[in-house]
Short mmCIF file of C-alpha atoms and ligand atoms in Angstrom, two decimals:
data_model
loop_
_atom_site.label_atom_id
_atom_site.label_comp_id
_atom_site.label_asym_id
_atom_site.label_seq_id
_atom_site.Cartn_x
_atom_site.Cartn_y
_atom_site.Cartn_z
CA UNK A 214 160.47 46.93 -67.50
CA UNK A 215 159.55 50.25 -65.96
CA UNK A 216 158.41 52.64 -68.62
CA UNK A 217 156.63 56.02 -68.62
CA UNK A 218 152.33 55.73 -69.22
CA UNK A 219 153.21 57.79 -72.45
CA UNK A 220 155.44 55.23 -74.01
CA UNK A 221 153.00 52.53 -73.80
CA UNK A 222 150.23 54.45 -74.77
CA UNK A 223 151.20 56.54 -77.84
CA UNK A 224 151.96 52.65 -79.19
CA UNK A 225 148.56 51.87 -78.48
CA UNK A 226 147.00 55.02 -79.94
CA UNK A 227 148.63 54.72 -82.86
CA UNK A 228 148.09 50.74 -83.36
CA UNK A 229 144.27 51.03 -82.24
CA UNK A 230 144.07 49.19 -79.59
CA UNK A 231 143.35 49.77 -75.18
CA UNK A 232 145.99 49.59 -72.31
CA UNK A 233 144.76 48.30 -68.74
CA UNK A 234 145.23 50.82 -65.98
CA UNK A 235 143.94 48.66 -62.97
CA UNK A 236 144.19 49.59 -59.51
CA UNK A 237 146.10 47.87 -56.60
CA UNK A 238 145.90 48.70 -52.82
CA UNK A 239 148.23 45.32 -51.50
CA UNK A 240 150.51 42.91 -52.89
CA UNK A 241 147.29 40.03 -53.40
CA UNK A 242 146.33 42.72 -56.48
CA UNK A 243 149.84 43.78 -57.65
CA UNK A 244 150.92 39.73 -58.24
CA UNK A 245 147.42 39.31 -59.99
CA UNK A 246 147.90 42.37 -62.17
CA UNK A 247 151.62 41.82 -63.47
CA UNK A 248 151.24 38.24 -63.85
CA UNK A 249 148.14 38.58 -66.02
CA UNK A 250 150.26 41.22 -68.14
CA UNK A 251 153.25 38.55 -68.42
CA UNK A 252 151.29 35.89 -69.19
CA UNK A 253 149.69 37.24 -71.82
CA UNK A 254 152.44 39.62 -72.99
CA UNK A 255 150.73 42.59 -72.31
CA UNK A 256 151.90 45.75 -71.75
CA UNK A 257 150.15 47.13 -68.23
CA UNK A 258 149.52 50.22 -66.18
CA UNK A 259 149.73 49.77 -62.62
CA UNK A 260 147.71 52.35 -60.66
CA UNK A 261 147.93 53.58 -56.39
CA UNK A 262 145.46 56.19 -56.03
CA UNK A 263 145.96 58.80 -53.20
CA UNK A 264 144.16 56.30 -50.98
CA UNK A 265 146.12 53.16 -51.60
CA UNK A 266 148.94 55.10 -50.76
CA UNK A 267 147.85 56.08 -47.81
CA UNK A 268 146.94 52.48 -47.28
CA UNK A 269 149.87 50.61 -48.18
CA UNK A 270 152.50 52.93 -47.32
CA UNK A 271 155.92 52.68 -48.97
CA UNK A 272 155.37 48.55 -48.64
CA UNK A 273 153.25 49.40 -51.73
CA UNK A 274 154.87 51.85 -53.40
CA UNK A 275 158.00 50.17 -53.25
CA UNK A 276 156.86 46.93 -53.87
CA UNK A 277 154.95 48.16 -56.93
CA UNK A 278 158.27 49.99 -58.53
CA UNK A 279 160.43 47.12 -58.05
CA UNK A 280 158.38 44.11 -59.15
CA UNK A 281 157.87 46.49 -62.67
CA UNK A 282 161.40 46.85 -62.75
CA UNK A 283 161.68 43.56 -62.92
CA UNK A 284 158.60 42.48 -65.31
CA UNK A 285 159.06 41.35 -68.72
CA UNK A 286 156.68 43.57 -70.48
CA UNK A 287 156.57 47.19 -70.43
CA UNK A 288 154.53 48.50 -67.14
CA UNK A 289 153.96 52.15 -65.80
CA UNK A 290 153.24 52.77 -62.02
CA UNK A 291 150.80 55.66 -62.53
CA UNK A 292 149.09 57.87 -59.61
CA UNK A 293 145.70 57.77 -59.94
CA UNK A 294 143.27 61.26 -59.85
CA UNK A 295 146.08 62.84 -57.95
CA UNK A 296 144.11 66.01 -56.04
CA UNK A 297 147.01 68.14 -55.99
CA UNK A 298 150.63 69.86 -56.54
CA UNK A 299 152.29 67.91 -53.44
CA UNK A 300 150.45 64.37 -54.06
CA UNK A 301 151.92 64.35 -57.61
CA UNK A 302 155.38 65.63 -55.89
CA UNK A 303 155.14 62.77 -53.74
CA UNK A 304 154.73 60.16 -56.34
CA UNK A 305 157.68 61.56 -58.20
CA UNK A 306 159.92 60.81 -55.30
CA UNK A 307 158.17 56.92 -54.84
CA UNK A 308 159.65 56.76 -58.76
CA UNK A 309 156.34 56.74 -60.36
CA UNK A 310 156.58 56.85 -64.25
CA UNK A 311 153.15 58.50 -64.77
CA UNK A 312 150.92 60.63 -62.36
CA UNK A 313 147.21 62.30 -63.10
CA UNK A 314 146.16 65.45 -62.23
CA UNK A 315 142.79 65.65 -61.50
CA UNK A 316 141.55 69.38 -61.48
CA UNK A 317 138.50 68.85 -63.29
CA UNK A 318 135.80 69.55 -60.73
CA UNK A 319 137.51 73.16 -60.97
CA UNK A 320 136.98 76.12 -63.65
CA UNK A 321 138.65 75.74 -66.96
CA UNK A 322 141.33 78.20 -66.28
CA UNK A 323 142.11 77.12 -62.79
CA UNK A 324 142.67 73.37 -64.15
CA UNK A 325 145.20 74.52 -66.79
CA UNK A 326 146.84 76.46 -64.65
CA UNK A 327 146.78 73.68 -61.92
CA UNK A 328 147.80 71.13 -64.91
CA UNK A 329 150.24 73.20 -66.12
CA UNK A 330 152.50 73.32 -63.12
CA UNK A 331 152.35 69.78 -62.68
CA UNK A 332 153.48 68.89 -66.04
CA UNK A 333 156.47 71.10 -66.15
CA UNK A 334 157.81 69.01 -62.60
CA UNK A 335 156.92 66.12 -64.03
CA UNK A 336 158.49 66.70 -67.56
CA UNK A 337 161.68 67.74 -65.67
CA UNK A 338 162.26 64.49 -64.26
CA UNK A 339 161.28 62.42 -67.29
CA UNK A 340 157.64 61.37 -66.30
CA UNK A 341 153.64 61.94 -68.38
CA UNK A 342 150.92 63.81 -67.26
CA UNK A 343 147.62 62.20 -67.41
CA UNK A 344 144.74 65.46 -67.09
CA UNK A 345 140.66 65.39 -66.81
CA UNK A 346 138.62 67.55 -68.57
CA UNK A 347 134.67 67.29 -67.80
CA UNK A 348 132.59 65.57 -64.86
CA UNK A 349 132.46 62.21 -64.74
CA UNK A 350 128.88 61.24 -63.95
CA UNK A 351 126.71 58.04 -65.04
CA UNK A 352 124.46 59.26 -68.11
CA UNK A 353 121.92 57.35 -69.23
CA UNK A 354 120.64 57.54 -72.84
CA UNK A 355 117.36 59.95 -72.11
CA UNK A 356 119.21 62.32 -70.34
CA UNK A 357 118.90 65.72 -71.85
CA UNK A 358 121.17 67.09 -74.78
CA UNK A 359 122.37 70.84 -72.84
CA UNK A 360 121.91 68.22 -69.36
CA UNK A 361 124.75 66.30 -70.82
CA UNK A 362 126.92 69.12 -72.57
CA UNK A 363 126.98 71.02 -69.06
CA UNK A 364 129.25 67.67 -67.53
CA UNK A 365 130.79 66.16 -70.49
CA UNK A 366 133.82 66.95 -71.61
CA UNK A 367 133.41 69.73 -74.76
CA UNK A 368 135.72 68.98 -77.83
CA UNK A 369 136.51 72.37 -78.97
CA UNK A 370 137.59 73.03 -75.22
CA UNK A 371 140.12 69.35 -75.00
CA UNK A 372 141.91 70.91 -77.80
CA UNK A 373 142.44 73.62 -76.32
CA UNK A 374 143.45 72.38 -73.10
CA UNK A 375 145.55 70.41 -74.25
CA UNK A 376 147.83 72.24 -76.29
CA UNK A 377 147.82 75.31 -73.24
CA UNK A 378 148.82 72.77 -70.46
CA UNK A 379 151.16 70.18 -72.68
CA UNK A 380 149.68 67.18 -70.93
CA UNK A 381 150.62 63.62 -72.51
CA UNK A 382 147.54 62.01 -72.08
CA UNK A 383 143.40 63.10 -71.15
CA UNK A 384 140.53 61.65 -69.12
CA UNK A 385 137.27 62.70 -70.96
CA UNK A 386 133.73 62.98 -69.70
CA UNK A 387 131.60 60.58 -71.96
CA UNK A 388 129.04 59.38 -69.87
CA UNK A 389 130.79 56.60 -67.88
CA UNK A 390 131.37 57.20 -63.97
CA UNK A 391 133.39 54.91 -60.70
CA UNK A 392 131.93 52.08 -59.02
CA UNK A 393 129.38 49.52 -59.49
CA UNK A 394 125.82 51.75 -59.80
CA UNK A 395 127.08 52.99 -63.33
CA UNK A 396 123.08 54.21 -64.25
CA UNK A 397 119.76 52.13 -64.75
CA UNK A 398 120.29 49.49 -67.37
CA UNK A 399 122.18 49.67 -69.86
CA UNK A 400 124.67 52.93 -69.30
CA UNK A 401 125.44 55.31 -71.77
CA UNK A 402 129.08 55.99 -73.47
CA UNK A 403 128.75 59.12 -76.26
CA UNK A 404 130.72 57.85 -78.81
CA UNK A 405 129.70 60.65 -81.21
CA UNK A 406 131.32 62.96 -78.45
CA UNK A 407 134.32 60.82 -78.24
CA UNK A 408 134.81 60.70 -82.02
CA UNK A 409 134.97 64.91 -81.82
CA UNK A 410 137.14 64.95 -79.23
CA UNK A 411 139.52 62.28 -80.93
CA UNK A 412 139.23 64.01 -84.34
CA UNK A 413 140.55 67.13 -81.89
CA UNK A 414 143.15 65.88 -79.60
CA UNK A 415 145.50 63.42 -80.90
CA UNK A 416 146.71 62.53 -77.59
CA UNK A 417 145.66 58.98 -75.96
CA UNK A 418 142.57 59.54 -74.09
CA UNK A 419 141.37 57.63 -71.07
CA UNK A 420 138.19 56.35 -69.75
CA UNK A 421 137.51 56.15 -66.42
CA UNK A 422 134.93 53.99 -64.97
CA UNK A 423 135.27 51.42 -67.48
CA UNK A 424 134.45 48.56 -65.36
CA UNK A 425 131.87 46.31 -66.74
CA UNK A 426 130.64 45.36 -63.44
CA UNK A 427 129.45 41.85 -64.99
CA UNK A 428 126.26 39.89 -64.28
CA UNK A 429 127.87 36.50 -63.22
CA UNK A 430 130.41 38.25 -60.79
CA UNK A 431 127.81 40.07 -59.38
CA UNK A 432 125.74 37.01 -58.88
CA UNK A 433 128.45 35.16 -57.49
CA UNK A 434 128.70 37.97 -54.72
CA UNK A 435 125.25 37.89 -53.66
CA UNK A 436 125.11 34.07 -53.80
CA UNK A 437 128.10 34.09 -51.33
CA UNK A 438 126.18 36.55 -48.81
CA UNK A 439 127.26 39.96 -50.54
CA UNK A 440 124.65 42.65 -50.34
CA UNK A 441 125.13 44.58 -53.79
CA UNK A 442 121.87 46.95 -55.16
CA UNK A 443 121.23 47.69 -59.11
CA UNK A 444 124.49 46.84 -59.96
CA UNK A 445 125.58 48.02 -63.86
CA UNK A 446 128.81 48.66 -65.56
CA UNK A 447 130.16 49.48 -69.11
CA UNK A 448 128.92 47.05 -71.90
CA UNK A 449 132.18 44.94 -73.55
CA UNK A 450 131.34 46.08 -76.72
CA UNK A 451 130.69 49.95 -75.94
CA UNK A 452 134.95 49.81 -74.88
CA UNK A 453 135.46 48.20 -77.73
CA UNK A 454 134.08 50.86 -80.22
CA UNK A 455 135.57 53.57 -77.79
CA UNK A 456 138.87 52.23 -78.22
CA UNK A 457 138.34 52.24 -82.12
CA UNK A 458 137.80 56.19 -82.02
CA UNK A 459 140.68 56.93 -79.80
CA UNK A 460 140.91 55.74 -76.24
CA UNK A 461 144.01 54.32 -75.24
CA UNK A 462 143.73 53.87 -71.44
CA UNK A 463 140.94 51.93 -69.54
CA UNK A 464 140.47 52.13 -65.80
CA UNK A 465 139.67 48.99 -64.37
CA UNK A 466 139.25 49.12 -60.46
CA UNK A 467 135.47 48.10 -59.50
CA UNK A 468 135.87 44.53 -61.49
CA UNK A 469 138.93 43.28 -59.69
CA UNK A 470 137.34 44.67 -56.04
CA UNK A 471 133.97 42.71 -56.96
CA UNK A 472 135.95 39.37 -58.10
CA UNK A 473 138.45 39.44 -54.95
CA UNK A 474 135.79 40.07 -52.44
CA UNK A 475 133.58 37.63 -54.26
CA UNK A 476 136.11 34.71 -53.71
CA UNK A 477 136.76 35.78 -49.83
CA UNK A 478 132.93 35.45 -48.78
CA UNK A 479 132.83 32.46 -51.24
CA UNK A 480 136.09 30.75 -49.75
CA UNK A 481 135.18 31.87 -46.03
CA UNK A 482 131.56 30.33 -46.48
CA UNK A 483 132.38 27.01 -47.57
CA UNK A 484 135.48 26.41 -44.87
CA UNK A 485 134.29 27.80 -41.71
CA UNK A 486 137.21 26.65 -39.71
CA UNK A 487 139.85 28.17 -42.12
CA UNK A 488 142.12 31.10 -40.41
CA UNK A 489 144.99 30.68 -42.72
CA UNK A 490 144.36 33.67 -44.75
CA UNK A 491 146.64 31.89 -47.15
CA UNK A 492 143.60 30.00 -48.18
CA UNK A 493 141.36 32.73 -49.14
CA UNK A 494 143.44 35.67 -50.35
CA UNK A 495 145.30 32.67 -52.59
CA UNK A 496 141.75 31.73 -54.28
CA UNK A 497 141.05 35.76 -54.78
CA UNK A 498 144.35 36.75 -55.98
CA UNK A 499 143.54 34.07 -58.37
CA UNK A 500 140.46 35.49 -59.48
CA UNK A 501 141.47 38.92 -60.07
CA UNK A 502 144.28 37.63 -62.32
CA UNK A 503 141.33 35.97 -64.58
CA UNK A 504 139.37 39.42 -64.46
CA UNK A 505 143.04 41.20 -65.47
CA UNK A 506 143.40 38.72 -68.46
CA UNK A 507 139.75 38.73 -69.71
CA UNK A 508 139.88 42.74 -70.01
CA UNK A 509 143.29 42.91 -71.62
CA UNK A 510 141.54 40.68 -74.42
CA UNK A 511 138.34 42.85 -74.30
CA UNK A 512 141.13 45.76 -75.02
CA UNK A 513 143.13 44.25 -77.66
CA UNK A 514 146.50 44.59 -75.83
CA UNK A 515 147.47 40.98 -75.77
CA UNK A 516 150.97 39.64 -77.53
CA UNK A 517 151.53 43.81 -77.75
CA UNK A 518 154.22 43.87 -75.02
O1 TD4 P 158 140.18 55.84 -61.60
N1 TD4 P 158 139.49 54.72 -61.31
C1 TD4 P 158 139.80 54.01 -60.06
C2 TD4 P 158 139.37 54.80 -58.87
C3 TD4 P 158 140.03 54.25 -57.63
C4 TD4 P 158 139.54 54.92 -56.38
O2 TD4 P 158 140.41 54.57 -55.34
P1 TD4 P 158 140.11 55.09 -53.86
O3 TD4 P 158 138.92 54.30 -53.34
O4 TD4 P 158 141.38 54.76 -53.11
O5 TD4 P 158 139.86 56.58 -53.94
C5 TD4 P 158 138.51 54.30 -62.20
O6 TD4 P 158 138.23 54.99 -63.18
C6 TD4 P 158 137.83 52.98 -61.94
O7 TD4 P 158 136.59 52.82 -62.61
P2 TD4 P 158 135.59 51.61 -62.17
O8 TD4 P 158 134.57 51.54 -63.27
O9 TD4 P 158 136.40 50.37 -62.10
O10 TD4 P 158 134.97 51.99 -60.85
CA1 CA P 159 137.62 64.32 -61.66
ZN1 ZN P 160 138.93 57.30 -62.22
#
């Protein structure tokens, strides 16, 4: 069933445990994503950023709202970093159920103000209001203390902004960042930081750039021709104590890209003569599935739907 983002995550908030918001450009990602979440009855968030919009059109969109309408388990279509007034107006109208606004590369008043105005037209027609607060940017664990306060998000400040621009739901800044060069070794969440900010703001708040980018998926790439550098994501564990202090929502994008391209090369290498792209988007559909189910267990939201 279609539900708002603020339904399924106040439950998960409150109970302690993570929600799935994993991205989908094409209908290969959207079967792998809602049939993970039924399969293990597990409540999901379905997310089209600005430029899987753009990509898939209303095919997407469409396809997106209707097959959550129809899913057994609770699932919110959700617009992902939304850049401004008119993208979040836009979604509204494609009968999203939650929508971010992403001001935070602007000044503090600027993003309230920005924030505000999107959460009073999307209150009005009944959908949450995922903010940011802070820059995301990979941190490692030498980086300076006043280096790190100037990007991370600043409890005494996600209080505030939070109760000034009535969002549902807020993206901090601990240290994680997108895509698969997450910092040198082993990258750095601030769970201190996060523990303020929870303590603070007893809204669900959201990680983004959870991915764990992990070792044998990244090998499997490269063994199937894929160039990939220092690769390194979020440690398993390091979500699972962040979800403990307070995060309810975990961006997953980088994972399912790695895993789907992974079995393309893998599936193209070993059957040169294939052209039935049947044969190789089946296989990676398949894979991102088992990369959806292995993080809903990693979050806890299994049997919660
Ligand atoms: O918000 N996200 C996903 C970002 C998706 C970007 O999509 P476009 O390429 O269309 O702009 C995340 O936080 C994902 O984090 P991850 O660790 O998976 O990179
Ligand atoms: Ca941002
Ligand atoms: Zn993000």
């Amino acid at each position: 069933m279609l539900v708002t983002g603020l339904e399924i995550l106040k439950k998960a908030r409150a109970e302690g445990y993570g929600v799935g918001a994993f991205n989908t450009n094409n209908m290969e990602f959207t079967q792998a994503i809602l049939e993970a979440a039924e399969e293990l009855r597990s409540p999901v968030i379905l997310a089209l950023s600005e430029g899987a919009m753009k990509y898939g059109g209303r095919a997407l969109t469409q396809m997106a709202v209707a097959l959550a309408k129809e899913a057994r388990v609770p699932v919110a279509i959700h617009l992902d970093h939304g850049s401004s007034y008119e993208s979040v107006l836009k979604a509204l109208r494609e009968g999203f159920t939650s929508v971010m606004i992403d001001k935070s590369h602007e000044d503090f008043e600027t993003n309230v103000r920005e924030t505000k105005r999107v959460v009073e037209a999307a209150h009005a027609v009944g959908v949450t209001v995922e903010a940011e607060l802070g820059r995301l940017a990979g941190i490692e664990e030498h980086v300076a203390v006043d280096e790190k306060d100037a990007l991370l998000t600043n409890p005494e400040e996600a209080r505030i902004f939070m109760e000034r621009t009535g969002a549902d739901y807020l993206a901090v800044a601990i240290g994680t960042s997108h895509g698969a060069y997450k910092g040198k070794g082993r990258p750095f969440i601030d769970h201190p930081r996060l523990e303020r900010i929870a303590g603070l703001v007893p809204a669900p708040l959201v990680l983004h750039g959870a991915s764990a980018v992990p070792p044998e998926l990244v090998e499997r790439f490269r063994a199937a021709g894929g160039e990939i550098g220092e690769a390194a994501g979020i440690h398993p564990e390091d979500i699972r104590k962040a979800i403990a202090l307070g995060v309810a929502k975990i961006n997953t994008d980088t994972d399912l890209r790695l895993a789907f391209t992974a079995l393309i090369r893998e599936t193209l290498g070993k059957s040169p003569k294939e052209f039935d792209p049947r044969k190789y988007l089946g296989p990676a559909r398949e894979a991102v599935k088992e990369v959806v189910k292995s993080r809903m267990e990693l979050f806890g939201s299994v049997g919660k739907a």
